[in-house]
Amino acid sequence: MLRAMAEFEKSDIEWQPLALTLVEYPKGDLWGKFFAITSLAPFGIGSGFITLILFRRDLHTIAFFIGTLLNELMNIILKHIFCEKRPLSRGNLYNEYGMPSSHSQFIWFFSFYVLYFFIFRLHHIYNNNILSIVGKVIIMSSCFMLSLIVSMGRVYLEYHTSTQVIYGGIVGFINATLWFGVVHRILTPLFPQVANLKVCEILMIRDTTLIPNVLFFEYTKSRHEARTRGRKLAALKPVR
């Protein structure tokens, strides 16, 4: 009797799918599949942020990530202000509004922030090095190409209208500009004091703003440390 009642209660439960990473595309459509895969880029970027924060613990990376979260919060607010539906209804999979496109807003925020970072923060690194300049151009071009592909995919898969995607890109551009200005002009001068806080010392959160090339710095320091420890270990070995 109790088992029958439990099964009856379970049958009355309405299951709501988590459509956060679920992307539909027309079966057999290779372009649709390509756009469906590239539309997962924001989630990959978000995972990359979390990984960088856990292993690098740099204040500027944390500030960048906070900016993406604020950008997403604004997207949610704007969607509930405009209350504009998506072009194609997908039942219970997507019940939120579509104006502006969150994918478009996120990816263009990310791309423009990276652009500002290269222009204003990395302009002094190896300016005369051709390979370095080419590398910067490739990275920035890749970001904007990815943004264009993701935006086109949202329209192609009928998750958003062209207007929703364009407005999402515009909002992302504005937010990236404003947030980079806040980080560059207001927060960055405070990073040394923040890094010296006790809680930051415990969590090993650091400020690498004044280091021109962090990757090269870490490479040389780790290489020097490895050689030093190698010599110490060799000196401790007993002579036969």
XYZ file of C-alpha atoms in Angstrom, residues 57-223:
167
model
C 45.184 33.160 -7.462
C 45.880 36.468 -9.176
C 43.809 39.482 -8.181
C 43.311 40.720 -11.735
C 41.994 37.321 -12.837
C 39.578 37.374 -9.910
C 38.464 40.905 -10.858
C 37.944 39.797 -14.474
C 35.810 36.872 -13.306
C 33.747 39.118 -11.024
C 33.111 41.317 -14.047
C 31.711 38.361 -16.021
C 29.401 37.544 -13.112
C 28.147 41.135 -12.930
C 27.655 41.064 -16.688
C 25.500 37.937 -16.365
C 23.524 39.509 -13.518
C 22.754 42.511 -15.695
C 21.637 40.170 -18.487
C 19.118 38.528 -16.162
C 17.809 41.934 -15.079
C 17.487 43.187 -18.659
C 15.676 40.029 -19.753
C 13.029 40.561 -17.097
C 12.736 44.221 -18.037
C 12.188 43.641 -21.759
C 10.310 40.318 -21.368
C 10.848 39.503 -25.048
C 10.264 35.894 -26.031
C 12.634 33.694 -27.979
C 11.898 33.152 -31.703
C 11.268 29.420 -31.220
C 9.455 27.866 -28.277
C 11.122 24.742 -26.904
C 8.613 23.685 -24.265
C 10.046 23.484 -20.754
C 13.649 23.528 -21.945
C 13.872 27.316 -22.178
C 11.299 29.294 -20.252
C 13.313 32.478 -19.816
C 13.211 35.520 -22.066
C 15.565 36.109 -24.956
C 16.329 39.844 -24.966
C 19.254 40.365 -24.822
C 21.134 37.178 -25.710
C 23.166 36.016 -22.706
C 25.616 34.070 -24.898
C 26.250 37.100 -27.078
C 26.564 39.436 -24.111
C 29.015 37.122 -22.326
C 31.269 36.343 -25.269
C 31.531 39.961 -26.464
C 32.208 41.123 -22.899
C 35.042 38.610 -22.721
C 36.505 39.565 -26.125
C 36.463 43.312 -25.566
C 37.926 42.944 -22.084
C 40.769 40.843 -23.534
C 41.289 43.533 -26.196
C 41.555 46.269 -23.572
C 43.869 44.096 -21.502
C 46.283 43.653 -24.403
C 46.167 47.336 -25.361
C 46.461 48.942 -21.930
C 48.110 46.294 -19.739
C 50.462 44.398 -22.058
C 51.546 47.199 -24.385
C 54.978 47.351 -22.749
C 55.875 43.677 -23.194
C 58.307 43.003 -26.024
C 57.044 45.732 -28.321
C 59.886 45.070 -30.776
C 59.395 41.322 -30.792
C 57.598 40.302 -33.988
C 56.564 36.918 -32.610
C 55.020 38.547 -29.557
C 53.025 40.983 -31.696
C 51.840 38.180 -33.981
C 50.837 36.133 -30.932
C 48.762 39.005 -29.554
C 47.039 39.525 -32.905
C 46.235 35.801 -33.165
C 44.765 35.700 -29.651
C 42.627 38.811 -30.132
C 41.499 37.725 -33.607
C 40.561 34.294 -32.251
C 38.475 35.861 -29.474
C 36.529 38.071 -31.862
C 36.101 35.259 -34.388
C 34.717 33.037 -31.641
C 32.364 35.831 -30.556
C 31.088 36.201 -34.117
C 30.580 32.440 -34.498
C 28.727 32.105 -31.187
C 26.487 35.063 -32.053
C 25.702 33.675 -35.509
C 24.980 30.266 -33.986
C 22.366 31.639 -31.602
C 20.438 33.048 -34.553
C 20.987 29.991 -36.766
C 19.684 27.634 -34.067
C 16.746 29.980 -33.420
C 17.522 30.568 -29.778
C 17.562 34.330 -30.407
C 16.628 36.834 -33.034
C 19.262 38.955 -34.754
C 18.141 41.944 -32.695
C 18.525 40.047 -29.428
C 22.043 38.988 -30.379
C 23.061 42.480 -31.516
C 21.782 44.091 -28.336
C 23.546 41.414 -26.313
C 26.817 42.279 -28.038
C 26.293 45.986 -27.447
C 25.584 45.482 -23.744
C 28.605 43.189 -23.458
C 30.804 45.844 -25.113
C 29.535 48.581 -22.793
C 29.961 46.425 -19.684
C 33.472 45.375 -20.701
C 34.471 48.998 -21.284
C 33.069 50.185 -17.965
C 34.381 47.264 -15.922
C 37.883 47.426 -17.403
C 37.935 51.138 -16.565
C 36.980 50.350 -12.968
C 39.585 47.594 -12.674
C 42.357 49.535 -14.417
C 41.817 52.909 -12.761
C 40.303 52.112 -9.366
C 40.975 48.518 -8.322
C 44.492 47.940 -9.694
C 46.111 50.652 -7.510
C 44.504 48.925 -4.502
C 45.760 45.429 -5.383
C 49.076 45.735 -3.427
C 47.192 46.620 -0.229
C 44.630 43.874 -0.817
C 47.374 41.291 -1.421
C 48.938 42.227 1.928
C 45.764 41.461 3.868
C 46.026 38.508 6.223
C 43.224 36.588 4.517
C 44.961 36.977 1.152
C 48.223 35.745 2.630
C 46.454 32.691 4.026
C 44.759 31.976 0.678
C 47.997 32.847 -1.197
C 46.219 35.450 -3.320
C 48.768 37.612 -5.100
C 49.169 40.727 -7.214
C 51.249 40.314 -10.390
C 50.441 43.706 -11.898
C 54.014 45.008 -11.767
C 55.524 41.876 -13.342
C 55.805 42.520 -17.110
C 55.658 38.899 -18.268
C 54.239 36.562 -15.651
C 54.760 33.384 -17.678
C 58.440 34.173 -18.339
C 58.927 35.184 -14.689
C 57.423 31.942 -13.381
C 59.388 29.917 -15.917
C 62.745 31.433 -14.940
C 62.023 31.243 -11.197
C 60.893 27.598 -11.340
C 63.872 26.668 -13.534
